Amino acid sequence: MAERPKDYSYFHDYAWAAAQNEGVDPAVFVRQIDLESGFDPNALSPAGAVGIAQIVPEFHPEVDPYDPEASLRYAARLMREYLDHFDGDYAKALAAYNCGRGRVDRGVRRYGDRWWLILPEETRRYLRVILYGN
């Protein structure tokens, strides 16, 4: 017998609310979390990212990545910080979430408007899926 699909609708709604609370576009944030983990609070990546928001504990020790609600609030707050840092630019904020703010800052300094040239292909794909659905 096939396993029933898990119902993560509660986390979807919680992510939407967390984004709204931080002034982050909730539709973008929900797509981001869906791509990060499929809303699975137990998701693990080969790169060491943990939980629903795929937080790397080494870089974010202040949040429990196994607590989905805390992780979603933290991720929404982090996106708000990145959006503030990058003057509301969602592509740069999302790239920073995926591959690190330092890398995006270096890309902006080195390449200006072509900042994305410094991004790994995984991050470029991440942006395409979240922002353009492909």
Coordinates of C-alpha atoms in Angstrom, one line a residue:
M1 CA 0.0 0.0 0.0
A2 CA 1.4 3.4 -1.0
E3 CA 2.1 5.9 1.8
R4 CA -0.5 8.7 2.0
P5 CA 0.9 12.2 1.1
K6 CA 1.6 14.2 4.2
D7 CA -0.6 17.2 4.8
Y8 CA 1.6 20.3 5.3
S9 CA -1.2 22.8 4.8
Y10 CA -0.8 24.1 8.4
F11 CA 2.8 25.0 7.6
H12 CA 1.8 26.6 4.3
D13 CA -0.6 28.9 6.2
Y14 CA 1.9 29.5 8.9
A15 CA 4.6 30.5 6.4
W16 CA 2.1 32.9 4.7
A17 CA 1.4 34.6 8.0
A18 CA 5.0 34.8 9.0
A19 CA 5.9 36.5 5.8
Q20 CA 3.0 38.9 6.1
N21 CA 4.2 39.7 9.7
E22 CA 7.6 40.6 8.4
G23 CA 6.4 42.6 5.3
V24 CA 7.7 39.9 2.9
D25 CA 5.6 39.0 -0.1
P26 CA 3.9 35.8 1.2
A27 CA 3.4 34.3 -2.3
V28 CA 7.2 34.5 -2.9
F29 CA 8.0 33.2 0.6
V30 CA 5.6 30.2 0.3
R31 CA 7.2 29.3 -3.1
Q32 CA 10.6 29.6 -1.4
I33 CA 9.8 27.3 1.5
D34 CA 8.1 24.9 -0.9
L35 CA 11.3 24.7 -3.0
E36 CA 13.5 24.5 0.1
S37 CA 11.7 21.6 1.8
G38 CA 8.3 20.9 0.3
F39 CA 7.1 22.1 3.7
D40 CA 8.6 19.0 5.3
P41 CA 9.7 19.9 8.8
N42 CA 12.1 17.0 8.9
A43 CA 13.8 17.7 5.6
L44 CA 17.6 17.3 5.5
S45 CA 19.9 18.3 2.7
P46 CA 23.3 16.9 1.8
A47 CA 24.8 20.3 2.5
G48 CA 23.7 20.2 6.1
A49 CA 20.6 22.3 5.9
V50 CA 17.8 21.2 8.3
G51 CA 14.1 21.4 8.6
I52 CA 11.3 23.2 6.9
A53 CA 13.3 26.4 6.1
Q54 CA 16.5 24.4 5.4
I55 CA 18.5 26.3 8.0
V56 CA 22.2 25.5 8.4
P57 CA 22.7 25.3 12.2
E58 CA 26.4 26.2 11.9
F59 CA 25.5 29.6 10.4
H60 CA 22.3 30.2 12.4
P61 CA 22.7 28.7 15.9
E62 CA 20.1 31.1 17.4
V63 CA 17.2 29.1 15.9
D64 CA 16.1 25.5 16.4
P65 CA 15.8 24.2 12.8
Y66 CA 13.7 21.3 14.0
D67 CA 11.0 23.7 15.3
P68 CA 9.0 24.4 12.1
E69 CA 7.2 27.5 13.5
A70 CA 10.3 29.0 14.9
S71 CA 12.2 28.2 11.6
L72 CA 9.5 29.9 9.5
R73 CA 9.5 33.0 11.6
Y74 CA 13.3 33.1 11.5
A75 CA 13.4 32.6 7.7
A76 CA 10.8 35.3 7.2
R77 CA 12.8 37.7 9.4
L78 CA 16.0 36.8 7.6
M79 CA 14.3 37.5 4.2
R80 CA 13.2 40.9 5.6
E81 CA 16.8 41.6 6.6
Y82 CA 18.1 40.6 3.2
L83 CA 15.4 42.7 1.4
D84 CA 16.3 45.7 3.5
H85 CA 20.0 45.2 2.7
F86 CA 19.3 44.8 -1.0
D87 CA 16.8 47.7 -1.2
G88 CA 13.8 45.4 -1.8
D89 CA 15.4 43.3 -4.5
Y90 CA 13.8 39.9 -4.2
A91 CA 16.3 38.2 -6.5
K92 CA 19.2 39.3 -4.5
A93 CA 17.5 38.6 -1.2
L94 CA 16.6 35.0 -2.3
A95 CA 20.1 34.5 -3.7
A96 CA 21.5 35.6 -0.3
Y97 CA 19.2 33.1 1.5
N98 CA 20.4 30.3 -0.8
C99 CA 24.1 30.9 -1.2
G100 CA 25.0 33.6 1.4
R101 CA 24.8 37.3 1.5
G102 CA 28.6 37.7 1.2
R103 CA 28.6 36.0 -2.2
V104 CA 25.8 38.3 -3.4
D105 CA 27.6 41.4 -2.1
R106 CA 30.8 40.3 -3.9
G107 CA 28.8 39.8 -7.1
V108 CA 27.3 43.3 -6.8
R109 CA 30.7 44.9 -6.1
R110 CA 32.4 43.0 -8.9
Y111 CA 29.8 42.8 -11.6
G112 CA 27.2 45.6 -10.8
D113 CA 24.0 44.9 -12.6
R114 CA 25.3 41.5 -13.7
W115 CA 25.8 40.5 -10.1
W116 CA 24.2 37.1 -10.8
L117 CA 27.3 36.0 -12.7
I118 CA 28.9 35.0 -9.4
L119 CA 26.1 32.7 -8.4
P120 CA 26.3 28.9 -8.6
E121 CA 24.0 27.3 -11.1
E122 CA 22.0 25.8 -8.2
T123 CA 21.2 29.4 -7.0
R124 CA 20.3 30.6 -10.5
R125 CA 17.8 27.7 -10.8
Y126 CA 16.5 28.5 -7.3
L127 CA 15.7 32.1 -8.5
R128 CA 14.1 30.9 -11.7
V129 CA 11.8 28.5 -10.0
I130 CA 10.7 30.9 -7.2
L131 CA 10.4 34.1 -9.2
Y132 CA 9.4 32.8 -12.6
G133 CA 8.1 29.3 -12.0
N134 CA 10.5 27.5 -14.3

